[in-house]
Coordinates of C-alpha atoms in Angstrom, one line a residue:
M439 CA -53.1 -43.1 17.9
V440 CA -49.4 -42.5 17.1
S441 CA -47.2 -45.6 16.7
V442 CA -44.2 -46.4 18.8
R443 CA -41.9 -45.7 15.9
K444 CA -43.3 -42.2 15.4
R445 CA -42.9 -41.3 19.1
K446 CA -39.3 -42.4 19.1
M447 CA -38.6 -40.3 16.0
A448 CA -40.2 -37.3 17.7
R449 CA -37.9 -37.7 20.8
S450 CA -34.8 -38.3 18.6
S451 CA -32.1 -35.7 18.5
V452 CA -31.5 -36.4 14.8
K453 CA -33.0 -33.5 12.9
K454 CA -35.2 -34.2 9.9
N455 CA -33.4 -33.5 6.6
T456 CA -35.1 -30.9 4.5
R457 CA -34.4 -29.5 1.1
R458 CA -33.8 -25.9 2.2
R459 CA -30.2 -26.5 3.3
K460 CA -28.5 -24.1 0.9
D461 CA -29.9 -21.1 2.6
K462 CA -27.7 -21.8 5.7
Q463 CA -24.5 -21.5 3.6
R464 CA -25.1 -17.7 3.5
D465 CA -25.2 -17.6 7.3
I466 CA -21.4 -17.2 7.8
N467 CA -20.2 -16.5 11.4
I468 CA -16.8 -14.7 11.3
H469 CA -14.8 -15.3 14.5
S470 CA -11.3 -14.5 13.2
N471 CA -11.5 -10.7 12.9
P472 CA -14.0 -8.4 14.7
I473 CA -13.7 -5.6 12.1
I474 CA -14.6 -7.9 9.2
A475 CA -17.4 -9.4 11.2
R476 CA -18.8 -6.0 12.0
N477 CA -18.8 -4.8 8.4
W478 CA -19.9 -8.1 6.8
D479 CA -23.1 -8.1 4.8
K480 CA -24.8 -11.5 4.9
S481 CA -27.0 -10.7 1.9
L482 CA -23.9 -10.5 -0.3
T483 CA -21.5 -13.2 -1.5
L484 CA -18.0 -13.6 -0.3
Q485 CA -16.6 -12.0 -3.5
Q486 CA -19.0 -9.1 -3.2
N487 CA -18.1 -8.5 0.5
Y488 CA -14.4 -8.6 -0.1
K489 CA -14.8 -6.1 -2.9
R490 CA -17.0 -3.8 -0.8
L491 CA -14.4 -3.9 2.1
G492 CA -11.5 -3.1 -0.3
L493 CA -10.0 -6.6 0.0
R494 CA -9.2 -9.4 -2.5
A495 CA -10.7 -12.9 -2.2
K496 CA -7.9 -14.2 -4.5
L497 CA -4.3 -13.0 -4.8
G498 CA -4.1 -14.0 -8.5
N499 CA -6.1 -12.8 -11.4
M500 CA -9.7 -13.8 -11.7
A501 CA -10.3 -16.7 -14.2
G502 CA -13.9 -15.6 -14.8
G503 CA -17.2 -15.2 -13.1
S504 CA -16.7 -11.6 -12.0
E505 CA -19.7 -9.4 -12.2
Q506 CA -19.8 -6.7 -14.8
K507 CA -20.9 -3.2 -13.8
V508 CA -24.2 -2.4 -15.5
E509 CA -24.4 1.1 -16.9
T510 CA -27.3 2.9 -18.6
L511 CA -27.2 4.3 -22.1
S512 CA -26.9 7.9 -20.9
E513 CA -23.8 6.9 -18.7
Y514 CA -22.3 5.2 -21.7
R515 CA -22.8 8.3 -23.9
E516 CA -21.3 10.6 -21.3
K517 CA -18.3 8.3 -21.0
Q518 CA -17.8 8.4 -24.8
K519 CA -18.0 12.2 -24.8
S520 CA -15.4 12.5 -22.0
K521 CA -12.9 10.4 -23.8
P522 CA -10.1 12.4 -25.7
S523 CA -10.4 12.6 -29.4
A524 CA -7.0 11.1 -30.0
S525 CA -7.1 7.4 -30.8
V526 CA -4.5 4.7 -31.4
S527 CA -6.4 3.1 -34.3
V528 CA -4.1 3.0 -37.3
S529 CA -5.1 1.7 -40.7
I530 CA -3.3 -1.1 -42.5
Q531 CA -2.2 1.3 -45.2
E532 CA -0.5 3.6 -42.7
I533 CA 1.3 0.7 -41.1
E534 CA 2.6 -0.5 -44.5
Q535 CA 4.0 3.0 -45.3
T536 CA 6.0 3.5 -42.2
Q537 CA 9.1 1.9 -40.7
D538 CA 8.9 3.8 -37.3
P539 CA 8.0 1.4 -34.4
A540 CA 6.5 4.3 -32.5
K541 CA 3.8 4.7 -35.3
I542 CA 2.7 1.1 -35.2
P543 CA 0.4 0.0 -32.3
A544 CA 1.8 -2.3 -29.7
G545 CA 0.9 -5.9 -30.4
E546 CA 1.2 -5.4 -34.2
A547 CA 4.1 -5.5 -36.6
R548 CA 5.1 -4.7 -40.2
I549 CA 6.7 -7.4 -42.3
I550 CA 9.0 -6.3 -45.0
R551 CA 9.6 -8.8 -47.8
D552 CA 12.0 -9.0 -50.7
P553 CA 10.1 -8.0 -53.9
E554 CA 11.9 -10.6 -55.9
T555 CA 12.0 -13.7 -53.7
N556 CA 9.1 -12.7 -51.4
E557 CA 11.2 -13.7 -48.4
V558 CA 10.9 -11.9 -45.1
V559 CA 13.7 -9.4 -44.7
E560 CA 12.7 -7.5 -41.6
V561 CA 10.0 -7.5 -39.0
I562 CA 9.2 -4.1 -37.3
Y563 CA 7.3 -4.6 -34.0
G564 CA 5.1 -1.7 -32.9
T565 CA 5.7 0.2 -29.7
M566 CA 2.9 2.8 -29.7
K567 CA 0.8 2.5 -26.6
Q568 CA -2.9 3.3 -26.1
T569 CA -4.0 6.7 -24.8
E570 CA -5.3 7.3 -21.3
G571 CA -8.9 7.5 -22.7
D572 CA -8.6 3.9 -24.1
A573 CA -6.9 2.5 -21.1
E574 CA -8.9 0.5 -18.6
Q575 CA -10.2 2.5 -15.7
K576 CA -9.1 1.6 -12.3
P577 CA -11.8 0.6 -9.9
E578 CA -13.0 3.3 -7.6
I579 CA -12.2 2.9 -3.9
S580 CA -15.0 3.9 -1.7
S581 CA -14.7 5.7 1.6
T582 CA -16.1 2.6 3.4
S583 CA -13.5 0.2 2.0
S584 CA -10.6 2.6 2.7
S585 CA -11.7 3.1 6.3
V586 CA -12.0 -0.7 6.8
V587 CA -8.6 -1.3 5.4
K588 CA -7.2 1.4 7.7
E589 CA -8.9 -0.3 10.7
L590 CA -7.4 -3.6 9.7
E591 CA -3.9 -2.2 9.4
E592 CA -4.2 -0.6 12.9
Y593 CA -5.6 -3.9 14.3
A594 CA -2.7 -5.8 12.9
Q595 CA -0.2 -3.5 14.4
R596 CA -1.8 -3.6 17.8
N597 CA -2.1 -7.4 17.9
T598 CA 1.3 -8.3 16.4
K599 CA 3.2 -10.4 18.9
I600 CA 6.9 -10.1 19.5
I601 CA 8.5 -13.5 19.0
R602 CA 10.6 -14.2 22.1
E603 CA 13.6 -16.6 22.0
R604 CA 13.1 -19.7 24.0
H605 CA 15.6 -20.1 26.8
L606 CA 17.1 -23.4 27.9
S607 CA 15.7 -24.9 31.1
D608 CA 18.0 -26.1 33.9
R609 CA 17.5 -29.7 33.1
E610 CA 18.1 -29.2 29.4
N611 CA 21.2 -27.1 30.2
A612 CA 22.6 -29.9 32.3
W613 CA 21.8 -32.5 29.7
L614 CA 23.6 -30.6 26.9
Q615 CA 26.6 -29.9 29.2
S616 CA 27.0 -33.7 29.8
L617 CA 26.9 -34.4 26.1
Y618 CA 29.4 -31.7 25.3
E619 CA 31.8 -32.8 28.0
K620 CA 31.7 -36.4 26.8
Y621 CA 31.8 -35.9 23.0
G622 CA 32.8 -32.3 22.3
D623 CA 31.7 -31.3 18.8
D624 CA 31.4 -35.0 17.6
Y625 CA 27.7 -34.9 16.9
E626 CA 27.7 -38.2 15.0
R627 CA 28.9 -40.2 18.0
M628 CA 26.7 -38.1 20.3
K629 CA 23.5 -39.2 18.5
W630 CA 24.2 -42.9 19.1
D631 CA 24.5 -42.6 22.9
K632 CA 21.4 -44.3 24.1
K633 CA 22.0 -43.3 27.8
L634 CA 22.4 -39.6 27.3
N635 CA 20.5 -39.2 24.0
I636 CA 17.5 -41.2 25.1
Y637 CA 15.1 -39.5 22.6
Q638 CA 17.5 -40.3 19.7
Q639 CA 17.9 -36.7 18.6
S640 CA 19.5 -36.3 15.2
A641 CA 23.0 -34.9 14.7
G642 CA 21.7 -31.7 13.2
D643 CA 19.3 -31.2 16.1
L644 CA 22.0 -31.8 18.6
K645 CA 24.3 -29.4 16.8
R646 CA 21.6 -26.7 16.9
R647 CA 21.0 -27.3 20.6
I648 CA 24.7 -27.4 21.6
T649 CA 25.3 -24.1 19.6
K650 CA 22.5 -22.5 21.5
W651 CA 23.9 -23.8 24.8
K652 CA 27.4 -22.5 24.0
K653 CA 26.0 -19.1 23.2
A654 CA 24.0 -19.0 26.5
N655 CA 27.0 -20.2 28.6
K656 CA 29.7 -18.3 26.6
V657 CA 31.7 -21.5 26.0

């Protein structure tokens, strides 16, 4: 026979806490944008989804934790073969024998010392940049990500709202007219009027409202 306490627990709306709560974090329901919701893959993380859609999860540079692309040995060998033979690697002896900054790699420098006092006479900073083969390759943009980005741009253009200027109501128009007729452009005295300025608007706010009223009524 079940006790009274067990029957109350069974009827209770409070759910039993379980250990498998982290799995529900992946179940993300996106309501803000229908295009992203349609192309979202729940088996991937947020960073992976953004990368697949051609978006960025962070505007700044990544501090770490980004996944590295795994490549096979054959892919690595093909990449090395496709690189040009020219290289920017320069030996220390070659740097010591030249005074041309274009022949010294960028980030390095040659220090010229006085042979007698051993003091630094001149520092030549290198300006030679790396070749295209040694430069970092740009990430490839897939057709899926480019189509999603194009859809998002079209969606933003369709749903961009035109900001309309708010017009003064008849009651607000009469209120500002009474303030202007009594005080003119003296906004400091206007803000202390407890009968007309019942909401105690500041001098700057009253000036902005009166200026808008003047423009609307061509005063």
